[in-house]
Amino acid sequence: MTATVYGTGTLHAVAVDERPSLPDPVPDLVVHEYEHGFRADLAASREAVSGVRALTRSVPATYGTDQGLAESAELVVSELMGNAVRASTSREAVPLVVEVHAAPVGSPGIEVIVHDTVPGQPNRGDAALDSAEAESGRGLGILDALTDRWSVEPSTEPSFTKMIRCLVSRAE
């Protein structure tokens, strides 16, 4: 049995055998493994966001879901984290909680939940998804294209304003 410890300073979480693992410790990222997925508490930085994307990609190998779904879920996670960082008015690192869970056997899919501190609802931009010039404004269109459903709800996490919950059950 091999164990990989990640986090910094103290023991935060342990991944065993085929469980998701990060190649190296990542500052400002604490990962907790659950039965069918993981939860990542992070202060958004390039390294932490990259680590969460890598963990999301590992869902198929670890929990038996489709690789195409994991690629779609990775894009959804990346888009939601990026949107929260861009919408934040803080000059500090943006706190986020990201949860990724494989759906139970018999209900294919990956659930993605991102908790953030940005007040209000996401704004739908007017950029076409296939626009070569647009630098922003496609986020909610990407969610529409890659997810079966998504919603914005009050966060269940203390200190967070809202959570965006998505179900990815079709690969694009």
PDB file of N, CA and C in Angstrom, residues 1 4 13 23 26 40 46 56 59 79 81 83-84 87-88 119 129 131 138 143-144 153 157-159 164:
ATOM      1  N   MET A   1       0.838  -1.172   0.000  1.00  0.00           N
ATOM      2  CA  MET A   1       0.000   0.000   0.000  1.00  0.00           C
ATOM      3  C   MET A   1       0.884   1.236   0.000  1.00  0.00           C
ATOM      4  N   THR A   4      -0.036   8.773  -0.250  1.00  0.00           N
ATOM      5  CA  THR A   4       0.452  10.073  -0.681  1.00  0.00           C
ATOM      6  C   THR A   4      -0.183  11.127   0.214  1.00  0.00           C
ATOM      7  N   ALA A  13      -4.795  15.415   4.479  1.00  0.00           N
ATOM      8  CA  ALA A  13      -5.582  14.358   3.854  1.00  0.00           C
ATOM      9  C   ALA A  13      -4.622  13.302   3.324  1.00  0.00           C
ATOM     10  N   PRO A  23       0.916  15.383  -7.675  1.00  0.00           N
ATOM     11  CA  PRO A  23       2.314  14.982  -7.825  1.00  0.00           C
ATOM     12  C   PRO A  23       3.213  15.562  -6.743  1.00  0.00           C
ATOM     13  N   VAL A  26       0.960  21.230  -2.834  1.00  0.00           N
ATOM     14  CA  VAL A  26       0.553  22.480  -3.462  1.00  0.00           C
ATOM     15  C   VAL A  26       0.164  23.457  -2.359  1.00  0.00           C
ATOM     16  N   ALA A  40     -11.932  20.076  -2.407  1.00  0.00           N
ATOM     17  CA  ALA A  40     -10.700  20.848  -2.370  1.00  0.00           C
ATOM     18  C   ALA A  40     -11.009  22.224  -1.791  1.00  0.00           C
ATOM     19  N   ARG A  46      -2.405  29.865  -9.314  1.00  0.00           N
ATOM     20  CA  ARG A  46      -2.161  29.049 -10.508  1.00  0.00           C
ATOM     21  C   ARG A  46      -1.919  27.591 -10.127  1.00  0.00           C
ATOM     22  N   THR A  56      -9.620  16.487 -10.868  1.00  0.00           N
ATOM     23  CA  THR A  56     -10.866  16.263 -11.599  1.00  0.00           C
ATOM     24  C   THR A  56     -10.628  15.292 -12.756  1.00  0.00           C
ATOM     25  N   VAL A  59     -10.762  11.476 -11.860  1.00  0.00           N
ATOM     26  CA  VAL A  59     -12.009  10.840 -11.418  1.00  0.00           C
ATOM     27  C   VAL A  59     -12.297   9.526 -12.150  1.00  0.00           C
ATOM     28  N   GLU A  79     -13.634  26.662 -15.602  1.00  0.00           N
ATOM     29  CA  GLU A  79     -14.447  27.836 -15.932  1.00  0.00           C
ATOM     30  C   GLU A  79     -15.039  28.465 -14.665  1.00  0.00           C
ATOM     31  N   MET A  81     -14.008  28.176 -11.488  1.00  0.00           N
ATOM     32  CA  MET A  81     -12.971  28.772 -10.649  1.00  0.00           C
ATOM     33  C   MET A  81     -12.479  30.080 -11.256  1.00  0.00           C
ATOM     34  N   ASN A  83     -14.064  32.103 -13.318  1.00  0.00           N
ATOM     35  CA  ASN A  83     -15.102  33.127 -13.217  1.00  0.00           C
ATOM     36  C   ASN A  83     -15.145  33.739 -11.822  1.00  0.00           C
ATOM     37  N   ALA A  84     -15.013  32.912 -10.794  1.00  0.00           N
ATOM     38  CA  ALA A  84     -15.043  33.428  -9.418  1.00  0.00           C
ATOM     39  C   ALA A  84     -13.863  34.357  -9.170  1.00  0.00           C
ATOM     40  N   ALA A  87     -14.502  37.651 -11.093  1.00  0.00           N
ATOM     41  CA  ALA A  87     -15.614  38.438 -10.554  1.00  0.00           C
ATOM     42  C   ALA A  87     -15.326  38.990  -9.159  1.00  0.00           C
ATOM     43  N   SER A  88     -14.304  38.479  -8.509  1.00  0.00           N
ATOM     44  CA  SER A  88     -13.976  38.927  -7.159  1.00  0.00           C
ATOM     45  C   SER A  88     -13.400  40.335  -7.188  1.00  0.00           C
ATOM     46  N   PRO A 119     -20.628  37.941  -4.373  1.00  0.00           N
ATOM     47  CA  PRO A 119     -22.069  38.133  -4.207  1.00  0.00           C
ATOM     48  C   PRO A 119     -22.801  38.175  -5.546  1.00  0.00           C
ATOM     49  N   LEU A 129     -19.960  31.303 -28.470  1.00  0.00           N
ATOM     50  CA  LEU A 129     -19.000  30.286 -28.045  1.00  0.00           C
ATOM     51  C   LEU A 129     -17.873  30.096 -29.052  1.00  0.00           C
ATOM     52  N   SER A 131     -16.536  32.475 -30.949  1.00  0.00           N
ATOM     53  CA  SER A 131     -15.887  33.747 -31.262  1.00  0.00           C
ATOM     54  C   SER A 131     -14.377  33.648 -31.044  1.00  0.00           C
ATOM     55  N   ARG A 138     -18.289  33.901 -22.255  1.00  0.00           N
ATOM     56  CA  ARG A 138     -18.774  32.610 -22.751  1.00  0.00           C
ATOM     57  C   ARG A 138     -19.037  31.604 -21.645  1.00  0.00           C
ATOM     58  N   LEU A 143     -21.223  26.274 -19.676  1.00  0.00           N
ATOM     59  CA  LEU A 143     -21.991  25.427 -18.745  1.00  0.00           C
ATOM     60  C   LEU A 143     -23.193  24.812 -19.447  1.00  0.00           C
ATOM     61  N   ASP A 144     -23.916  25.627 -20.226  1.00  0.00           N
ATOM     62  CA  ASP A 144     -25.072  25.109 -20.968  1.00  0.00           C
ATOM     63  C   ASP A 144     -24.675  23.973 -21.901  1.00  0.00           C
ATOM     64  N   GLU A 153     -27.137  28.387  -6.037  1.00  0.00           N
ATOM     65  CA  GLU A 153     -27.855  28.248  -4.771  1.00  0.00           C
ATOM     66  C   GLU A 153     -27.046  28.911  -3.669  1.00  0.00           C
ATOM     67  N   GLU A 157     -21.673  26.177   2.820  1.00  0.00           N
ATOM     68  CA  GLU A 157     -20.413  26.344   3.533  1.00  0.00           C
ATOM     69  C   GLU A 157     -20.384  27.693   4.256  1.00  0.00           C
ATOM     70  N   PRO A 158     -20.011  27.695   5.532  1.00  0.00           N
ATOM     71  CA  PRO A 158     -19.862  28.977   6.222  1.00  0.00           C
ATOM     72  C   PRO A 158     -18.823  29.841   5.502  1.00  0.00           C
ATOM     73  N   SER A 159     -18.999  31.114   5.510  1.00  0.00           N
ATOM     74  CA  SER A 159     -18.086  32.089   4.899  1.00  0.00           C
ATOM     75  C   SER A 159     -18.179  32.170   3.384  1.00  0.00           C
ATOM     76  N   ILE A 164     -22.349  26.971  -7.133  1.00  0.00           N
ATOM     77  CA  ILE A 164     -22.859  26.622  -8.455  1.00  0.00           C
ATOM     78  C   ILE A 164     -22.708  25.111  -8.573  1.00  0.00           C
TER      79      ILE A 164
END
